[in-house]
PDB file of C-alpha atoms in Angstrom:
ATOM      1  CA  UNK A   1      66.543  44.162  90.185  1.00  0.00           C
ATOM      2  CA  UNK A   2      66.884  41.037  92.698  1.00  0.00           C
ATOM      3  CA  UNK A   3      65.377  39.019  89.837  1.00  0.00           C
ATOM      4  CA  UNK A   4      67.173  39.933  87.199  1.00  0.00           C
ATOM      5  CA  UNK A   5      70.596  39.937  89.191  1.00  0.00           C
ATOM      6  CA  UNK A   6      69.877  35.927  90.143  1.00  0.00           C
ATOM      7  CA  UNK A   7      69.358  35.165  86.956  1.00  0.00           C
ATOM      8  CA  UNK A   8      72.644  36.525  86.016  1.00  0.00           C
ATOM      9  CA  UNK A   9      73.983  34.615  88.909  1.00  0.00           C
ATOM     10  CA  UNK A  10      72.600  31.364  87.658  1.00  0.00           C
ATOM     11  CA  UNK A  11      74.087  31.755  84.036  1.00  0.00           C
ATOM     12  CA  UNK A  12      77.741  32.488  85.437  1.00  0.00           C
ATOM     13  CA  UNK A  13      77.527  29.767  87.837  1.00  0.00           C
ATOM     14  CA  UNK A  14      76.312  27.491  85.108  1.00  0.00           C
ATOM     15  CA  UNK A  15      77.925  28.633  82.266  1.00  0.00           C
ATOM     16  CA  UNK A  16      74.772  29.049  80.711  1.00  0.00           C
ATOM     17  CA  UNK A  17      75.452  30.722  77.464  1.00  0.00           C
ATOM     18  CA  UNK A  18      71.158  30.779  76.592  1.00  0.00           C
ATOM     19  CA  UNK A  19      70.342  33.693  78.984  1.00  0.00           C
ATOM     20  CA  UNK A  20      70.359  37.384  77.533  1.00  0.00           C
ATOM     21  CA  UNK A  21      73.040  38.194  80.020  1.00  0.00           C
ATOM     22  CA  UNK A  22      73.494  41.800  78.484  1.00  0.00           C
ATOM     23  CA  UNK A  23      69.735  42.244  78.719  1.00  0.00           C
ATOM     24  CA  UNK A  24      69.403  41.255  82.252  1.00  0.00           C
ATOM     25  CA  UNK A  25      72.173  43.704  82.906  1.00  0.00           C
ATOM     26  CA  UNK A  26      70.687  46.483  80.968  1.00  0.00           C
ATOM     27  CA  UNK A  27      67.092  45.565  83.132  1.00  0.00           C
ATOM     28  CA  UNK A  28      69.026  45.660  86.407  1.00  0.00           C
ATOM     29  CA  UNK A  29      70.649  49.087  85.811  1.00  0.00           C
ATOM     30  CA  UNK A  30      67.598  50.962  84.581  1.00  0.00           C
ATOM     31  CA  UNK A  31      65.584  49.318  87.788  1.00  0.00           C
ATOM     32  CA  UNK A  32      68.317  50.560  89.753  1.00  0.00           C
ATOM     33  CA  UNK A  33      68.264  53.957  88.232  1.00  0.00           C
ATOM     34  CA  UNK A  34      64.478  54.232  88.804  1.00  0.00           C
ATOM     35  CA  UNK A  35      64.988  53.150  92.171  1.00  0.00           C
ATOM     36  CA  UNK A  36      67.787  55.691  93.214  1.00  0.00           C
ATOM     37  CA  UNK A  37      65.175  58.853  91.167  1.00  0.00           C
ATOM     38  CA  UNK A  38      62.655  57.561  93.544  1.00  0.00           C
ATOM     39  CA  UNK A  39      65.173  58.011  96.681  1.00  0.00           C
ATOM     40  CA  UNK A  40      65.920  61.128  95.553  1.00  0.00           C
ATOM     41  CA  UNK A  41      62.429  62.692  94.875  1.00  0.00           C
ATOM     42  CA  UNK A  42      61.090  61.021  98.281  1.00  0.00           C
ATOM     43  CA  UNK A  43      64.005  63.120  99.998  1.00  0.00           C
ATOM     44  CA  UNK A  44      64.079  66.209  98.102  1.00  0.00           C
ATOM     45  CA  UNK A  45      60.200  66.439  98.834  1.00  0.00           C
ATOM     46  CA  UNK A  46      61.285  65.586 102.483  1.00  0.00           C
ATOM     47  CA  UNK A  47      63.595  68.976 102.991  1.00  0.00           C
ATOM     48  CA  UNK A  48      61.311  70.877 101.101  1.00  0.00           C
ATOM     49  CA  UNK A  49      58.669  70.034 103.500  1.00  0.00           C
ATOM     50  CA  UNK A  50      60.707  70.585 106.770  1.00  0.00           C
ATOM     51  CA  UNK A  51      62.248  73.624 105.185  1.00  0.00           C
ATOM     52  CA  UNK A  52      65.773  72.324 104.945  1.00  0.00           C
ATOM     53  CA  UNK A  53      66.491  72.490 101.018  1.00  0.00           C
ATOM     54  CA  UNK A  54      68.856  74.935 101.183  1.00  0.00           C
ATOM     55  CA  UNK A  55      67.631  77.456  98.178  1.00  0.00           C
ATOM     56  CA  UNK A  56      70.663  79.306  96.754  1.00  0.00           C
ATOM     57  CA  UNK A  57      69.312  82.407  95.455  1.00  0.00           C
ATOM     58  CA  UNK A  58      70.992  83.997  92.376  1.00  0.00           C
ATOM     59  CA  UNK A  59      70.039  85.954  89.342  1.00  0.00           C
ATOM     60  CA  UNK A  60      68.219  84.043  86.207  1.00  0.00           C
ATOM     61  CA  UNK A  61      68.201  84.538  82.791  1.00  0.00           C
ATOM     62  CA  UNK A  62      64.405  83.235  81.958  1.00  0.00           C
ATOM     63  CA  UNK A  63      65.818  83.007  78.615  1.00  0.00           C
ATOM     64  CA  UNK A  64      68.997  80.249  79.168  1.00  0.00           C
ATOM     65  CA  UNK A  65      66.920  78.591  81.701  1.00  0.00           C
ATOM     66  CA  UNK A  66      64.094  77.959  78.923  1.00  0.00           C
ATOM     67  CA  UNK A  67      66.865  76.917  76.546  1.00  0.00           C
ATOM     68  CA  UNK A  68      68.207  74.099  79.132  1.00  0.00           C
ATOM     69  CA  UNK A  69      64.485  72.716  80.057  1.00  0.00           C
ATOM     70  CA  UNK A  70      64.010  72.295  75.705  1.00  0.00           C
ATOM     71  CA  UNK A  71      67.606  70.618  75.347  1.00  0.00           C
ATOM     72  CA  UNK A  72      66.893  67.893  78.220  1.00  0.00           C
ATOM     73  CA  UNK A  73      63.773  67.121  77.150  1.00  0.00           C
ATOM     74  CA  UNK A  74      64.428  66.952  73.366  1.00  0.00           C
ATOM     75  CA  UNK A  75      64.934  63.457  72.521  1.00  0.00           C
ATOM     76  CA  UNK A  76      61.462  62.349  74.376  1.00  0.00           C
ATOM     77  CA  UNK A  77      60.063  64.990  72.499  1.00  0.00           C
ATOM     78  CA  UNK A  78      61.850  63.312  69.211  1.00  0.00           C
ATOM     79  CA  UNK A  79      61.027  59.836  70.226  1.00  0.00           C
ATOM     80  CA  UNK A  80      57.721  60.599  70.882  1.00  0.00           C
ATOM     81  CA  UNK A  81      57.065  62.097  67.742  1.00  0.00           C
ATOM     82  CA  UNK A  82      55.332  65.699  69.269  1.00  0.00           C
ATOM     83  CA  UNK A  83      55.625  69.037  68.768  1.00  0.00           C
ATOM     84  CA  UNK A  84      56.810  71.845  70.828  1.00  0.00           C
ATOM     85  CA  UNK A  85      56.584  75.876  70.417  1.00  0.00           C
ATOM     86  CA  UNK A  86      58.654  77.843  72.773  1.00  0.00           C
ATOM     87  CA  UNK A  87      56.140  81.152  72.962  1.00  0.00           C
ATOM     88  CA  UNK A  88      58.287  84.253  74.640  1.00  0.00           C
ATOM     89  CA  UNK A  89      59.182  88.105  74.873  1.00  0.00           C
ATOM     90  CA  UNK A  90      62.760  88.145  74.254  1.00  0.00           C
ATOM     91  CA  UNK A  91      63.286  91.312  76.946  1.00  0.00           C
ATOM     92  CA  UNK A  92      62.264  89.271  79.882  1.00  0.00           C
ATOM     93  CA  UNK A  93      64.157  90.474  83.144  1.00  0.00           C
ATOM     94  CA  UNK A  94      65.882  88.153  85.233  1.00  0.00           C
ATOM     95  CA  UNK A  95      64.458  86.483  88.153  1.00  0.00           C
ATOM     96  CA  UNK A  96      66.111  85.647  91.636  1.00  0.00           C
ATOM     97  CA  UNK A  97      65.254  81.659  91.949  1.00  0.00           C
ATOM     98  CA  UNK A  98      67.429  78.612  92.773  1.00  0.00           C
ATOM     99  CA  UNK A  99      68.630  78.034  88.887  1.00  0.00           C
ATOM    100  CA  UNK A 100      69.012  73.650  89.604  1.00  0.00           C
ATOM    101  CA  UNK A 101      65.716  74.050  91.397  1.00  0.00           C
ATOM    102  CA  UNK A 102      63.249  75.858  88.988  1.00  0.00           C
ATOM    103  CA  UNK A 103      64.913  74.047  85.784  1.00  0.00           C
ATOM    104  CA  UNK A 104      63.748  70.983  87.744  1.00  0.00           C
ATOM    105  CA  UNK A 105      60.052  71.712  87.968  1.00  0.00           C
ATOM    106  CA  UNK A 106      60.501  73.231  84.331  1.00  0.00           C
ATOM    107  CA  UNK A 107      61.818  69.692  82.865  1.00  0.00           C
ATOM    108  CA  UNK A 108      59.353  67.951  84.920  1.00  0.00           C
ATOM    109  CA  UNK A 109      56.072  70.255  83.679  1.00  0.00           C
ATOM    110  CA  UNK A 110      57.611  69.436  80.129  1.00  0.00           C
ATOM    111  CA  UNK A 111      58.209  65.746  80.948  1.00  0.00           C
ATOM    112  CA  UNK A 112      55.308  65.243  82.370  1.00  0.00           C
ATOM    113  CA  UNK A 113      53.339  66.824  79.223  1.00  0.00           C
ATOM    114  CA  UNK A 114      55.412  64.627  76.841  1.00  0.00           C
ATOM    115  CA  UNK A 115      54.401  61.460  78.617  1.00  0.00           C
ATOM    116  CA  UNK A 116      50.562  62.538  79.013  1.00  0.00           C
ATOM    117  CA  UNK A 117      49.960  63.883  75.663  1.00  0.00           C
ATOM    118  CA  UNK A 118      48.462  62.150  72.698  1.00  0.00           C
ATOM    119  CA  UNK A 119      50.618  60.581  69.914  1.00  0.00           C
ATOM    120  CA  UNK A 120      51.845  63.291  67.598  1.00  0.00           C
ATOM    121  CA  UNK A 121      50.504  66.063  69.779  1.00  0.00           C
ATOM    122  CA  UNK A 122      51.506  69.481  70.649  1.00  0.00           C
ATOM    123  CA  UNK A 123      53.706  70.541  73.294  1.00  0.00           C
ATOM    124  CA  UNK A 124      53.200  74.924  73.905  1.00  0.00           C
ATOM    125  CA  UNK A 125      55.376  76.655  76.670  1.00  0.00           C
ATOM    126  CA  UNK A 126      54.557  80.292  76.883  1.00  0.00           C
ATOM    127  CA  UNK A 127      56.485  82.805  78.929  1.00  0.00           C
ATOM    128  CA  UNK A 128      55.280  86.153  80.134  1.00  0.00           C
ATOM    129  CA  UNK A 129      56.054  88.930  82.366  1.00  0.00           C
ATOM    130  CA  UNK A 130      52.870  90.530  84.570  1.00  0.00           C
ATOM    131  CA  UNK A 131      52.236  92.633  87.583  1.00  0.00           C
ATOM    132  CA  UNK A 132      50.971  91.613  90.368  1.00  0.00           C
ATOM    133  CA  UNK A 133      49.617  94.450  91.915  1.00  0.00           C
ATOM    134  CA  UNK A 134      50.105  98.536  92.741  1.00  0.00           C
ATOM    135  CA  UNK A 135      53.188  99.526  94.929  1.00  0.00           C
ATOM    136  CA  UNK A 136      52.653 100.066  98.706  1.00  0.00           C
ATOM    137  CA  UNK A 137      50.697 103.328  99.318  1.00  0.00           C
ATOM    138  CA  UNK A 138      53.948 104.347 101.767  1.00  0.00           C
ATOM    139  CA  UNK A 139      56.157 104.212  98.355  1.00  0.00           C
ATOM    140  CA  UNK A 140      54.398 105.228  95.711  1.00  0.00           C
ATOM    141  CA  UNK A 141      57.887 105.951  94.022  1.00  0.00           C
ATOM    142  CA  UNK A 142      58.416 101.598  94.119  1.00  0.00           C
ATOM    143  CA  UNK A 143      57.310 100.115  90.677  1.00  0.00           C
ATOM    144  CA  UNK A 144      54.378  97.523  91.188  1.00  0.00           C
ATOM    145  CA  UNK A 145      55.714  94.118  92.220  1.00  0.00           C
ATOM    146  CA  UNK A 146      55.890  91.798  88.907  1.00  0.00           C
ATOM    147  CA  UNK A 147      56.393  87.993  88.579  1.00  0.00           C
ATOM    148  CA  UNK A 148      57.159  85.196  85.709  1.00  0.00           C
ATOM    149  CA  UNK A 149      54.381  83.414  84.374  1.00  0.00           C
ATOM    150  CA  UNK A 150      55.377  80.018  82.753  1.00  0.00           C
ATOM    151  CA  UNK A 151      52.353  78.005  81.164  1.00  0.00           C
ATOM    152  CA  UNK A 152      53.183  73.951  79.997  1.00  0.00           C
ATOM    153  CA  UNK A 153      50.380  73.055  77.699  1.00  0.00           C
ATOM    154  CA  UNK A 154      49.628  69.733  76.061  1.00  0.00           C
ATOM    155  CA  UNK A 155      47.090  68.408  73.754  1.00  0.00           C
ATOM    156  CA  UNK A 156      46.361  64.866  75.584  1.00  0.00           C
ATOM    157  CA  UNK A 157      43.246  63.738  77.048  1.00  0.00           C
ATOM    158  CA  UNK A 158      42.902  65.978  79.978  1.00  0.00           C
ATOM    159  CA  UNK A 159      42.482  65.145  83.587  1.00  0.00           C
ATOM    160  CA  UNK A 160      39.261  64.624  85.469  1.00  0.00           C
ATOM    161  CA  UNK A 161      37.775  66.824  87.643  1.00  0.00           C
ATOM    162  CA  UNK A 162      37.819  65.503  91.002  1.00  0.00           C
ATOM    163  CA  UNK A 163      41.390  63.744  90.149  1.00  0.00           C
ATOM    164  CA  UNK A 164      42.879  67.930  89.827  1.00  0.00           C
ATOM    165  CA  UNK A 165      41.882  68.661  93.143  1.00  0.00           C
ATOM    166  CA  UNK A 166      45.077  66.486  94.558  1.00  0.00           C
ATOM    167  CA  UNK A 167      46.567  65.846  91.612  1.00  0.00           C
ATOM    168  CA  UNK A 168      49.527  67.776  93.686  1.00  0.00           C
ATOM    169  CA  UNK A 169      49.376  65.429  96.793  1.00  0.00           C
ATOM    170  CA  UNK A 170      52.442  62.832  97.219  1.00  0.00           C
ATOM    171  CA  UNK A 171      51.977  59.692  95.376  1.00  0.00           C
ATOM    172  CA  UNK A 172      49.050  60.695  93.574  1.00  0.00           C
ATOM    173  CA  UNK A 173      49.480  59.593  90.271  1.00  0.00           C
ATOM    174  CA  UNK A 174      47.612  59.610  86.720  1.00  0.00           C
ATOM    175  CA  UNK A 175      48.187  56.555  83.908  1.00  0.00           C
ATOM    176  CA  UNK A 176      50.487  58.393  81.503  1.00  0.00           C
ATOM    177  CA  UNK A 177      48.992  57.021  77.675  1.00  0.00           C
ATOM    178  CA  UNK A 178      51.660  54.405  77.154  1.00  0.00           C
ATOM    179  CA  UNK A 179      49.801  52.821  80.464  1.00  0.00           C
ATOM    180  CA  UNK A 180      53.231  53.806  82.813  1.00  0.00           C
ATOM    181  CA  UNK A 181      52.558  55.159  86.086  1.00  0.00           C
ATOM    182  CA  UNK A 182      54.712  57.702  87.431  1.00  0.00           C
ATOM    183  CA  UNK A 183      56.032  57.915  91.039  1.00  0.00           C
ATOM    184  CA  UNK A 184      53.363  60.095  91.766  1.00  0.00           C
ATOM    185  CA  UNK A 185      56.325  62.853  93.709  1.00  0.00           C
ATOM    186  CA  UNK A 186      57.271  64.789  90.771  1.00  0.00           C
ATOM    187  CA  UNK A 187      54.551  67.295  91.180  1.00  0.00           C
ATOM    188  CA  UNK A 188      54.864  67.246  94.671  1.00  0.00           C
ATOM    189  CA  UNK A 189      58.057  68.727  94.324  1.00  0.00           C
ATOM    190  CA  UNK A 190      56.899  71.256  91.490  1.00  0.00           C
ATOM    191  CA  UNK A 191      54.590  72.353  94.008  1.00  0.00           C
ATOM    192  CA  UNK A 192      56.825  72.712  97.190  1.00  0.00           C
ATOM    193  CA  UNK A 193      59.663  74.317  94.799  1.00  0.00           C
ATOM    194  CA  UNK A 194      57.416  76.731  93.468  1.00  0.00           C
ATOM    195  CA  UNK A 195      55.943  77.869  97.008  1.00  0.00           C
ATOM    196  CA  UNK A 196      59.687  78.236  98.309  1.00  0.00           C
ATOM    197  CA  UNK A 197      59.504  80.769  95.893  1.00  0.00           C
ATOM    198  CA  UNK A 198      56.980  82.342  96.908  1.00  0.00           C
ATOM    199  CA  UNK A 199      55.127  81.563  93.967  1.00  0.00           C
ATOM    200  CA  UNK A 200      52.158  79.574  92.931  1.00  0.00           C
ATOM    201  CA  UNK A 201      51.338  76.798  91.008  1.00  0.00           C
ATOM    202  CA  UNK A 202      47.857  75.286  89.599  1.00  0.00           C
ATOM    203  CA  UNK A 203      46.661  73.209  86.491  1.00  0.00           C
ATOM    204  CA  UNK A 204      43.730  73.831  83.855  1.00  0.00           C
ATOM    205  CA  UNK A 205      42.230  70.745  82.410  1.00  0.00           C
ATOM    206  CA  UNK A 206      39.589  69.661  80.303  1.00  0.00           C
ATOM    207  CA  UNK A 207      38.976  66.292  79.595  1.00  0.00           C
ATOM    208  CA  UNK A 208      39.682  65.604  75.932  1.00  0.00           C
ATOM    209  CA  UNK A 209      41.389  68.509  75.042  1.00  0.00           C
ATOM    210  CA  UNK A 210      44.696  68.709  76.677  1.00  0.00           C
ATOM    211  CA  UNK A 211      45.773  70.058  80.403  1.00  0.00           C
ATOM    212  CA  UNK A 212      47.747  73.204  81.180  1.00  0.00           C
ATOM    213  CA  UNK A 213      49.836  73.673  84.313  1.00  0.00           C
ATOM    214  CA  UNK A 214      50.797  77.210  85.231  1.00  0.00           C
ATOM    215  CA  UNK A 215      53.000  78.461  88.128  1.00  0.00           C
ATOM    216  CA  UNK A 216      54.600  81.946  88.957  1.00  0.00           C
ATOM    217  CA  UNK A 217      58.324  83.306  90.671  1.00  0.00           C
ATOM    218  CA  UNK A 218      58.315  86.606  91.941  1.00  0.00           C
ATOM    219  CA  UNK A 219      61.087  88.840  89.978  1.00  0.00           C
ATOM    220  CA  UNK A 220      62.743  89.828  93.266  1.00  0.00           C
ATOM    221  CA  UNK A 221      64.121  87.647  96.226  1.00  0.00           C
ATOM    222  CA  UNK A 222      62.239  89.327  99.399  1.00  0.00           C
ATOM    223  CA  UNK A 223      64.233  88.295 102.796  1.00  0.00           C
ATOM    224  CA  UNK A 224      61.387  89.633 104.562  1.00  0.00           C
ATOM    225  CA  UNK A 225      59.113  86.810 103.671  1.00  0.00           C
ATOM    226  CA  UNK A 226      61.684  84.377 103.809  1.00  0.00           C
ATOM    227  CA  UNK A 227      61.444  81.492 106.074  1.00  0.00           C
ATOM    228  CA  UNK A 228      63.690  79.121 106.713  1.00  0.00           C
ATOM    229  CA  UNK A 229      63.821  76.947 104.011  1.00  0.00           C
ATOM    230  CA  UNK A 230      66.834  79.241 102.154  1.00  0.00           C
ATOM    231  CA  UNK A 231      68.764  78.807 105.752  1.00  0.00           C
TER     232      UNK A 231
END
């Protein structure tokens, strides 16, 4: 940024007509754009941590938020020439999340995929509905508890072994295959969002065949377990 704005500087104070001005500006915005996502990651990850992110719990349609993950991430799926099938029931039942929140770590599961898979490759987001256990001996009338499963698959060249085991720590961070490094936060936050859920999050990954990253949301909202992060 610094550079590029004393360079601009420079011209204008010496009517230097040879410099790319527009360029320079172009460079100093999208540095300044990175800069301000990295602010923001560093202190959404912060208030998840502390418990201060202040989760507003509502109903979702699984459905609609599916539908807004595929339209952001469209265009880099376009521009990157890949593929992507959308794999789920169409009776799905809603789930009690923070909507801005889970469409986050949705977007960034896809986004991440995109960036990490192999030229032309596929893109597969499957979405399923499963138990996740028998109802509490006390109320046997209470249908078992169920949860969301949402699976991001890609086709790219996998992750190593001993990189998986903190491939969700801050700043850890893979070599996407253009040879960009990411900030190394954005599955640090898919990780805290999801567990402020209550859920759970993990990958699958063999090297040379693609990675899969799978996390869960409980259907129902349960106060009782609630800490407080949704203060």
């Amino acid at each position: 940024i610094t550079s590029s704005l004393q360079l601009i500087r420079t011209a204008l104070a010496e009517n230097d007509d040879t410099l790319p001005l527009p360029k320079l500006v172009d460079i100093a915005i999208r540095s300044s754009q990175k800069l301000y996502r990295l602010i923001d990651s560093l202190l959404d990850v912060g208030r998840l941590e502390t418990g201060e992110a202040g989760l507003i719990w509502q109903p979702i349609d699984p459905a609609q938020l599916v539908r807004e993950a595929v339209e952001q991430i469209q265009p880099m799926i376009i521009s990157h020439r890949q593929r992507l099938t959308v794999n789920m029931p169409s009776n799905l039942p809603p789930v009690e999340a923070d909507e801005d929140m889970i469409l986050r770590v949705l977007t960034n599961l896809l986004d991440n995929a995109i960036k990490f898979n192999s030229s032309d490759g596929q893109i597969t987001l499957d979405v399923s509905l499963q138990e996740t256990g028998r109802p509490d001996e006390d109320q046997p009338q209470q249908a078992p508890a169920a949860e969301l499963l949402f699976s991001v698959s890609d086709t790219g060249p996998g992750i190593p072994p001993e990189f998986q085991q903190r491939i969700f720590e801050r700043f850890a961070r893979l070599e996407t295959t253009a040879g960009v490094k990411g900030s190394g936060l954005g599955l640090t936050f898919c990780k805290l969002a999801v567990e402020a859920h209550k859920g759970r999050i993990w990958i699958e990954s063999e090297v040379g065949k693609g990675s899969t990253f799978h996390f869960t949301l409980p259907l129902k909202h349960d106060e009782s377990r609630t800490t407080s992060i949704d203060s």
